[in-house]
CSV table of C-alpha atoms and ligand atoms in Angstrom, one decimal:
chain,number,residue,atom,x,y,z
A,1,MET,CA,90.1,-17.4,-25.3
A,2,PRO,CA,88.1,-20.6,-25.9
A,3,THR,CA,89.7,-23.7,-24.5
A,4,LYS,CA,88.5,-27.3,-24.8
A,5,ILE,CA,85.2,-28.3,-23.2
A,6,GLU,CA,85.8,-30.2,-20.0
A,7,LYS,CA,84.0,-31.1,-16.8
A,8,ASP,CA,84.2,-28.8,-13.7
A,9,GLU,CA,86.0,-30.9,-11.1
A,10,HIS,CA,83.9,-29.5,-8.2
A,11,SER,CA,80.3,-29.7,-9.6
A,12,GLY,CA,80.8,-32.3,-12.2
A,13,THR,CA,79.0,-30.0,-14.8
A,14,ASP,CA,80.3,-29.4,-18.3
A,15,THR,CA,81.9,-26.1,-19.0
A,16,THR,CA,81.2,-24.0,-22.1
A,17,GLY,CA,84.8,-23.6,-23.0
A,18,HIS,CA,84.7,-19.9,-22.3
A,19,VAL,CA,87.4,-18.6,-19.9
A,20,TRP,CA,87.7,-15.0,-18.5
A,21,ASP,CA,90.6,-14.2,-16.4
A,22,GLY,CA,91.0,-17.8,-15.5
A,23,VAL,CA,87.3,-18.2,-14.6
A,24,ARG,CA,85.6,-20.9,-16.6
A,25,GLU,CA,81.8,-20.7,-17.4
A,26,LEU,CA,79.6,-23.7,-16.5
A,27,ASN,CA,77.2,-24.9,-19.2
A,28,THR,CA,73.8,-24.7,-17.5
A,29,PRO,CA,71.2,-23.8,-20.2
A,30,LEU,CA,67.5,-22.8,-19.3
A,31,PRO,CA,65.2,-25.9,-19.1
A,32,LYS,CA,63.5,-26.6,-22.4
A,33,TRP,CA,60.0,-26.3,-20.9
A,34,TRP,CA,60.8,-22.8,-19.6
A,35,VAL,CA,62.0,-21.6,-23.0
A,36,TRP,CA,58.8,-22.9,-24.6
A,37,VAL,CA,56.6,-21.2,-22.0
A,38,TYR,CA,58.5,-18.0,-22.5
A,39,ALA,CA,58.1,-18.1,-26.3
A,40,ALA,CA,54.4,-18.9,-25.9
A,41,CYS,CA,54.0,-15.8,-23.6
A,42,VAL,CA,55.7,-13.6,-26.2
A,43,VAL,CA,53.3,-14.9,-28.9
A,44,TRP,CA,50.3,-14.5,-26.6
A,45,GLY,CA,51.3,-11.0,-25.6
A,46,PHE,CA,51.7,-10.0,-29.3
A,47,ALA,CA,48.3,-11.4,-30.1
A,48,LEU,CA,46.6,-9.4,-27.3
A,49,PHE,CA,48.5,-6.4,-28.5
A,50,LEU,CA,46.9,-6.8,-31.9
A,51,LEU,CA,43.4,-7.8,-30.8
A,52,TYR,CA,42.8,-5.3,-28.0
A,53,PRO,CA,43.3,-1.5,-27.7
A,54,SER,CA,47.1,-1.0,-27.2
A,55,ILE,CA,49.3,1.7,-28.8
A,56,PRO,CA,48.4,5.4,-28.0
A,57,TYR,CA,49.1,8.0,-30.6
A,58,GLY,CA,48.5,11.7,-30.9
A,59,SER,CA,44.8,12.3,-30.4
A,60,GLY,CA,43.7,8.6,-30.1
A,61,TYR,CA,44.9,5.0,-29.9
A,62,PHE,CA,45.0,1.8,-31.8
A,63,HIS,CA,41.6,0.2,-31.1
A,64,GLY,CA,42.7,-3.4,-31.7
A,65,LEU,CA,41.3,-5.8,-34.3
A,66,LEU,CA,38.3,-6.8,-32.1
A,67,GLY,CA,37.2,-3.1,-31.5
A,68,TYR,CA,36.6,-3.9,-27.8
A,69,SER,CA,36.1,-1.0,-25.3
A,70,SER,CA,35.6,-1.5,-21.6
A,71,ARG,CA,33.8,1.8,-21.4
A,72,VAL,CA,31.2,0.7,-24.0
A,73,GLU,CA,30.7,-2.6,-22.3
A,74,ALA,CA,30.1,-0.9,-18.9
A,75,MET,CA,27.7,1.6,-20.4
A,76,LYS,CA,25.8,-1.3,-22.0
A,77,GLY,CA,25.5,-3.0,-18.6
A,78,VAL,CA,24.3,0.2,-17.0
A,79,ALA,CA,21.7,0.8,-19.7
A,80,GLU,CA,20.4,-2.8,-19.3
A,81,MET,CA,20.1,-2.3,-15.6
A,82,HIS,CA,18.2,0.9,-16.0
A,83,ALA,CA,15.8,-0.7,-18.5
A,84,ARG,CA,15.2,-3.6,-16.1
A,85,HIS,CA,14.6,-1.3,-13.2
A,86,ALA,CA,12.3,1.0,-15.2
A,87,ALA,CA,10.2,-2.0,-16.3
A,88,ASP,CA,9.9,-3.2,-12.7
A,89,MET,CA,8.9,0.3,-11.5
A,90,ASP,CA,6.3,0.5,-14.3
A,91,ARG,CA,4.8,-2.7,-13.1
A,92,ILE,CA,4.8,-1.5,-9.5
A,93,ALA,CA,3.0,1.7,-10.6
A,94,SER,CA,0.2,-0.3,-12.3
A,95,ALA,CA,-0.2,-3.3,-10.0
A,96,ASP,CA,-2.2,-3.4,-6.8
A,97,PHE,CA,-0.4,-4.3,-3.6
A,98,ALA,CA,-1.6,-7.9,-3.5
A,99,THR,CA,-0.1,-8.5,-7.0
A,100,ILE,CA,3.2,-6.8,-6.0
A,101,LYS,CA,3.4,-8.8,-2.8
A,102,ALA,CA,2.9,-12.1,-4.7
A,103,ASP,CA,6.0,-11.4,-6.8
A,104,PRO,CA,9.3,-11.6,-4.7
A,105,LYS,CA,11.2,-9.8,-7.5
A,106,LEU,CA,8.9,-6.8,-7.4
A,107,VAL,CA,8.9,-6.7,-3.6
A,108,ALA,CA,12.7,-6.7,-3.6
A,109,THR,CA,12.7,-3.8,-6.2
A,110,ALA,CA,10.1,-1.9,-4.2
A,111,GLU,CA,11.9,-2.2,-0.9
A,112,ALA,CA,15.2,-1.2,-2.4
A,113,ALA,CA,13.6,1.9,-4.0
A,114,GLY,CA,11.6,2.6,-0.9
A,115,ARG,CA,14.8,2.5,1.3
A,116,ILE,CA,16.5,5.0,-0.9
A,117,ALA,CA,13.4,7.3,-1.2
A,118,PHE,CA,13.0,7.1,2.6
A,119,ALA,CA,16.6,8.2,3.3
A,120,ASN,CA,16.2,11.1,0.8
A,121,ASN,CA,12.8,12.3,1.9
A,122,CYS,CA,11.6,11.0,5.3
A,123,GLN,CA,14.7,10.5,7.4
A,124,PRO,CA,14.9,14.2,8.7
A,125,CYS,CA,11.5,13.8,10.4
A,126,HIS,CA,11.1,10.1,11.1
A,127,GLY,CA,14.7,9.1,11.7
A,128,ALA,CA,17.1,7.0,9.6
A,129,GLY,CA,15.4,3.7,10.6
A,130,GLY,CA,11.9,5.2,11.1
A,131,GLU,CA,12.5,5.2,14.8
A,132,GLY,CA,10.7,8.6,15.1
A,133,HIS,CA,11.3,11.7,17.2
A,134,VAL,CA,9.1,13.7,19.5
A,135,GLY,CA,6.1,14.8,17.4
A,136,TYR,CA,7.2,12.6,14.4
A,137,PRO,CA,5.8,9.1,14.9
A,138,ALA,CA,7.9,6.0,14.9
A,139,LEU,CA,7.0,3.9,11.8
A,140,GLY,CA,8.4,0.6,12.9
A,141,ASP,CA,6.2,0.0,15.9
A,142,ASP,CA,2.6,-1.2,15.9
A,143,VAL,CA,1.0,2.0,17.3
A,144,TRP,CA,-0.6,3.7,14.3
A,145,LEU,CA,-2.3,7.1,14.3
A,146,TRP,CA,-4.0,6.7,10.9
A,147,GLY,CA,-3.6,3.0,10.1
A,148,GLY,CA,-0.9,0.4,9.5
A,149,LYS,CA,-2.2,-1.5,6.4
A,150,VAL,CA,-0.1,-0.9,3.4
A,151,GLU,CA,-3.0,0.9,1.7
A,152,ASP,CA,-3.5,3.2,4.7
A,153,ILE,CA,0.2,4.0,4.7
A,154,ALA,CA,0.2,4.7,1.0
A,155,ALA,CA,-2.8,7.1,1.5
A,156,THR,CA,-1.0,8.9,4.3
A,157,ILE,CA,2.2,9.4,2.2
A,158,THR,CA,0.2,10.4,-0.9
A,159,HIS,CA,-2.0,13.1,0.7
A,160,GLY,CA,-0.2,14.0,3.9
A,161,ILE,CA,-1.6,14.9,7.3
A,162,ARG,CA,-3.0,18.4,7.8
A,163,SER,CA,-1.2,19.3,4.5
A,164,THR,CA,-2.3,21.5,1.7
A,165,ASP,CA,-3.6,18.5,-0.3
A,166,ALA,CA,-7.4,18.5,-0.7
A,167,ASP,CA,-7.6,14.9,0.4
A,168,ALA,CA,-5.2,15.3,3.3
A,169,ARG,CA,-5.9,13.4,6.5
A,170,ASN,CA,-7.4,16.1,8.7
A,171,SER,CA,-8.6,16.5,12.2
A,172,GLN,CA,-8.2,19.0,15.0
A,173,MET,CA,-8.0,18.4,18.7
A,174,PRO,CA,-9.6,21.4,20.4
A,175,SER,CA,-7.4,23.8,22.3
A,176,PHE,CA,-9.2,23.1,25.6
A,177,GLY,CA,-7.0,25.5,27.6
A,178,ALA,CA,-6.2,28.3,25.1
A,179,ASP,CA,-9.9,28.5,24.1
A,180,GLY,CA,-11.2,28.4,27.7
A,181,GLN,CA,-13.2,25.2,27.3
A,182,LEU,CA,-11.6,23.8,30.4
A,183,THR,CA,-10.1,25.6,33.5
A,184,ALA,CA,-6.6,25.0,34.6
A,185,ALA,CA,-7.9,22.8,37.5
A,186,GLN,CA,-10.0,20.7,35.1
A,187,ILE,CA,-7.0,20.3,32.7
A,188,GLY,CA,-4.9,19.2,35.7
A,189,ALA,CA,-7.6,16.6,36.6
A,190,VAL,CA,-7.9,15.2,33.1
A,191,ALA,CA,-4.1,15.0,32.9
A,192,ASP,CA,-4.2,13.0,36.2
A,193,TYR,CA,-6.6,10.6,34.6
A,194,VAL,CA,-4.7,10.4,31.3
A,195,SER,CA,-1.5,9.7,33.3
A,196,THR,CA,-3.1,6.5,34.5
A,197,LEU,CA,-3.7,5.5,30.9
A,198,TYR,CA,-0.1,6.2,30.1
A,199,GLY,CA,1.0,4.2,33.1
A,200,ILE,CA,2.8,7.1,34.8
A,201,ALA,CA,3.7,6.0,38.3
A,202,THR,CA,2.4,9.0,40.3
A,203,PRO,CA,-0.5,10.4,38.3
A,204,GLY,CA,-1.8,13.1,40.7
A,205,PRO,CA,-4.8,13.4,43.1
A,206,ASP,CA,-7.8,14.0,40.8
A,207,VAL,CA,-8.0,10.8,38.7
A,208,GLN,CA,-11.8,10.3,39.5
A,209,LYS,CA,-12.7,13.9,38.5
A,210,GLY,CA,-10.5,13.6,35.5
A,211,ALA,CA,-12.2,10.4,34.3
A,212,ALA,CA,-15.6,12.1,34.2
A,213,LEU,CA,-14.1,15.1,32.3
A,214,PHE,CA,-12.4,12.7,29.9
A,215,ALA,CA,-15.7,10.9,29.2
A,216,ASP,CA,-17.4,14.2,28.4
A,217,ASN,CA,-14.6,15.9,26.4
A,218,CYS,CA,-12.1,13.4,25.1
A,219,ALA,CA,-13.7,10.0,24.6
A,220,VAL,CA,-15.4,11.1,21.4
A,221,CYS,CA,-12.0,11.1,19.7
A,222,HIS,CA,-9.7,9.1,21.9
A,223,GLY,CA,-12.2,6.3,22.8
A,224,ASP,CA,-13.9,5.6,26.1
A,225,LYS,CA,-10.9,3.6,27.3
A,226,GLY,CA,-8.3,5.8,25.5
A,227,GLN,CA,-7.8,3.2,22.8
A,228,GLY,CA,-7.6,5.9,20.1
A,229,ASN,CA,-9.4,6.4,16.8
A,230,ARG,CA,-7.8,6.2,13.4
A,231,GLU,CA,-10.8,7.9,11.7
A,232,VAL,CA,-9.6,11.2,13.2
A,233,GLY,CA,-5.9,10.3,13.8
A,234,ALA,CA,-6.5,10.5,17.6
A,235,PRO,CA,-3.5,8.6,19.1
A,236,PRO,CA,-4.2,5.8,21.6
A,237,LEU,CA,-3.6,7.1,25.0
A,238,ALA,CA,-3.6,3.7,26.7
A,239,ALA,CA,-0.4,2.7,25.0
A,240,LYS,CA,3.3,2.5,25.8
A,241,VAL,CA,4.4,4.7,22.8
A,242,HIS,CA,3.3,8.3,22.5
A,243,LEU,CA,3.7,11.0,19.9
A,244,TYR,CA,4.8,13.7,22.3
A,245,GLY,CA,6.6,12.3,25.4
A,246,ASN,CA,5.4,10.3,28.4
A,247,ASP,CA,5.2,12.8,31.3
A,248,ARG,CA,2.3,14.7,32.9
A,249,ALA,CA,3.6,18.2,31.8
A,250,THR,CA,3.5,17.1,28.2
A,251,ILE,CA,-0.1,15.9,28.6
A,252,VAL,CA,-1.1,19.2,30.2
A,253,ALA,CA,0.6,21.2,27.4
A,254,GLN,CA,-1.2,19.1,24.7
A,255,ILE,CA,-4.7,19.6,26.4
A,256,THR,CA,-4.0,23.3,26.7
A,257,ARG,CA,-2.8,23.9,23.1
A,258,PRO,CA,-2.4,20.8,20.9
A,259,ARG,CA,0.5,20.9,18.5
A,260,MET,CA,-1.2,19.4,15.5
A,261,GLY,CA,1.7,17.8,13.6
A,262,VAL,CA,1.9,18.4,9.8
A,263,MET,CA,3.1,15.8,7.4
A,264,PRO,CA,3.7,17.0,3.8
A,265,ASN,CA,1.8,15.3,0.9
A,266,TRP,CA,4.2,13.6,-1.4
A,267,ASN,CA,1.9,13.2,-4.5
A,268,THR,CA,3.4,16.5,-5.9
A,269,ARG,CA,7.0,15.4,-5.4
A,270,LEU,CA,7.2,11.7,-5.9
A,271,ASP,CA,5.8,9.4,-8.6
A,272,PRO,CA,3.2,6.7,-7.8
A,273,ALA,CA,5.7,3.8,-8.1
A,274,THR,CA,8.0,5.5,-5.5
A,275,ILE,CA,5.1,6.2,-3.2
A,276,LYS,CA,4.0,2.6,-3.4
A,277,SER,CA,7.6,1.5,-2.8
A,278,LEU,CA,7.8,3.7,0.3
A,279,ALA,CA,4.5,2.3,1.6
A,280,LEU,CA,5.9,-1.3,1.2
A,281,TYR,CA,9.2,-0.3,2.8
A,282,VAL,CA,7.4,1.4,5.8
A,283,HIS,CA,5.0,-1.5,6.1
A,284,ALA,CA,8.0,-3.9,6.3
A,285,LEU,CA,9.8,-1.9,9.0
A,286,GLY,CA,8.0,-4.1,11.5
A,287,GLY,CA,4.7,-2.6,12.5
A,288,GLY,CA,2.8,-3.3,9.3
A,289,GLU,CA,-0.7,-4.8,9.6
B,1,HEC,C1,8.4,17.6,7.8
B,1,HEC,C2,8.4,16.4,8.6
B,1,HEC,C3,7.9,15.1,7.9
B,1,HEC,C4,8.5,14.5,6.8
B,1,HEC,C5,9.6,15.0,5.9
B,1,HEC,C6,7.8,13.2,6.6
B,1,HEC,N1,6.8,13.1,7.6
B,1,HEC,FE1,5.6,11.5,7.9
B,1,HEC,N2,4.7,12.4,9.5
B,1,HEC,C7,5.1,13.6,10.0
B,1,HEC,C8,4.3,14.0,11.1
B,1,HEC,C9,4.4,15.2,12.0
B,1,HEC,C10,3.4,12.9,11.3
B,1,HEC,C11,2.3,12.8,12.4
B,1,HEC,C12,1.2,13.7,12.1
B,1,HEC,C13,0.1,13.6,13.1
B,1,HEC,O1,0.2,14.2,14.2
B,1,HEC,O2,-0.9,12.9,12.8
B,1,HEC,C14,3.7,11.9,10.2
B,1,HEC,C15,3.0,10.8,10.1
B,1,HEC,C16,3.4,9.8,9.1
B,1,HEC,C17,2.7,8.5,9.0
B,1,HEC,C18,1.5,8.1,9.7
B,1,HEC,C19,1.9,7.2,10.9
B,1,HEC,C20,0.7,6.7,11.7
B,1,HEC,O3,1.0,6.3,12.8
B,1,HEC,O4,-0.4,6.5,11.1
B,1,HEC,C21,3.4,7.8,8.0
B,1,HEC,C22,3.1,6.5,7.5
B,1,HEC,C23,4.5,8.7,7.5
B,1,HEC,N3,4.4,9.9,8.2
B,1,HEC,C24,5.3,8.3,6.5
B,1,HEC,C25,6.3,9.2,6.0
B,1,HEC,C26,7.1,9.0,4.8
B,1,HEC,C27,7.1,7.6,4.1
B,1,HEC,C28,7.8,10.1,4.5
B,1,HEC,C29,8.7,10.3,3.4
B,1,HEC,C30,8.2,10.3,2.1
B,1,HEC,C31,7.4,11.1,5.6
B,1,HEC,N4,6.5,10.5,6.4
B,1,HEC,C32,8.0,12.3,5.6
B,1,HEC,C33,6.1,14.4,9.5
B,1,HEC,C34,6.9,14.2,8.4
B,2,HEC,C1,-11.6,16.1,17.9
B,2,HEC,C2,-10.8,15.0,18.3
B,2,HEC,C3,-10.1,15.1,19.6
B,2,HEC,C4,-10.6,15.4,20.9
B,2,HEC,C5,-12.0,15.8,21.2
B,2,HEC,C6,-9.5,15.3,21.8
B,2,HEC,N1,-8.3,14.9,21.1
B,2,HEC,FE1,-6.5,14.6,22.0
B,2,HEC,N2,-5.8,14.3,20.1
B,2,HEC,C7,-6.5,14.4,18.9
B,2,HEC,C8,-5.5,14.3,17.8
B,2,HEC,C9,-5.9,14.4,16.3
B,2,HEC,C10,-4.2,14.2,18.4
B,2,HEC,C11,-2.9,14.2,17.7
B,2,HEC,C12,-2.7,15.6,17.2
B,2,HEC,C13,-1.4,16.2,17.3
B,2,HEC,O1,-0.5,15.9,16.5
B,2,HEC,O2,-1.3,17.2,18.1
B,2,HEC,C14,-4.4,14.2,19.8
B,2,HEC,C15,-3.4,14.0,20.7
B,2,HEC,C16,-3.6,14.0,22.1
B,2,HEC,C17,-2.5,13.7,23.0
B,2,HEC,C18,-1.1,13.4,22.7
B,2,HEC,C19,-0.9,11.9,22.5
B,2,HEC,C20,0.5,11.4,22.2
B,2,HEC,O3,0.6,10.2,21.8
B,2,HEC,O4,1.4,12.1,22.5
B,2,HEC,C21,-3.1,13.7,24.3
B,2,HEC,C22,-2.4,13.5,25.6
B,2,HEC,C23,-4.5,14.0,24.1
B,2,HEC,N3,-4.7,14.2,22.8
B,2,HEC,C24,-5.3,14.2,25.1
B,2,HEC,C25,-6.6,14.6,25.0
B,2,HEC,C26,-7.5,14.9,26.0
B,2,HEC,C27,-7.2,14.8,27.5
B,2,HEC,C28,-8.7,15.3,25.5
B,2,HEC,C29,-9.9,15.8,26.2
B,2,HEC,C30,-9.7,16.9,27.1
B,2,HEC,C31,-8.6,15.2,24.0
B,2,HEC,N4,-7.3,14.8,23.8
B,2,HEC,C32,-9.6,15.5,23.2
B,2,HEC,C33,-7.8,14.5,18.8
B,2,HEC,C34,-8.7,14.8,19.8
């Protein structure tokens, strides 16, 4: 039952005049600014409701007056990105390495594409970061079998090594032991000498004899000081990094029957832009010349 509006004696606030079971209601309305903000939100919400996709029905939905679709926007973005990437890859395919290197944007595209292609194709043999495994050379160091200029690397990737490609890099180290060109004792002596080139601490007793045999049989490919020869992919023997392990037993095994690593040619599997990107990526791993 309404009574007359009076002040509450404890808080000093007006009452509304409503009384329930003797309890009187204080008159504390919402602040004006709050009411306006609330009203504005309702109007704003209703506007969004009309402009953008909102009400679902049966087989579809109300598309909104603007016809906006986040899916269409996203697909547009993806298509633009593909177009830009394809244009860059076309330029990489047609430009020479000097031109590519002069354009930081192309280099960035090539190295990104190279990184992905490396992970997909090269990692099983050469390791995730090109660190190499026994028989599969490390690609980030500065010891090169066939050459560390970006053009050399591209040629290696394109045609492969001892692969089926007609232009493959090719060479054969003779099977000195298996073919009887050197006796076991002679092989032991050469291995003693080669061990000194490797820097193995206790090379064996026949270093002098081995040096002479090396000059006669090996220097033609590996160089008179064991410096290697990229023309025939003969690894430097006077180096810290080796293709097959750093112990005398491995050296004896190689002289007896060389393993002759095979690297596939990629020209039948990868397009020229990807091969160039791989060459730039490998070159940038750290050992590029
Ligand atoms: C099936 C294993 C295998 C795969 C896969 C492979 N390689 Fe090789 N790669 C080799 C072997 C083995 C050699 C060394 C061959 C030799 O004894 O000369 C080599 C050598 C190389 C060399 C020459 C290194 C030097 O010192 O001159 C480069 C560069 C190279 N690979 C790059 C690549 C790239 C890039 C890919 C991926 C597209 C790749 N390789 C995939 C096995 C492989
Ligand atoms: C016709 C050229 C040729 C001749 C001659 C030759 N080599 Fe080689 N040598 C190679 C090639 C190519 C390789 C790498 C091949 C491979 O993957 O097995 C190699 C690899 C090696 C390796 C392994 C190097 C490493 O990094 O692991 C050793 C050791 C070696 N040769 C020692 C010798 C000795 C000792 C002789 C002489 C008795 C000799 N080679 C004669 C071409 C030659």
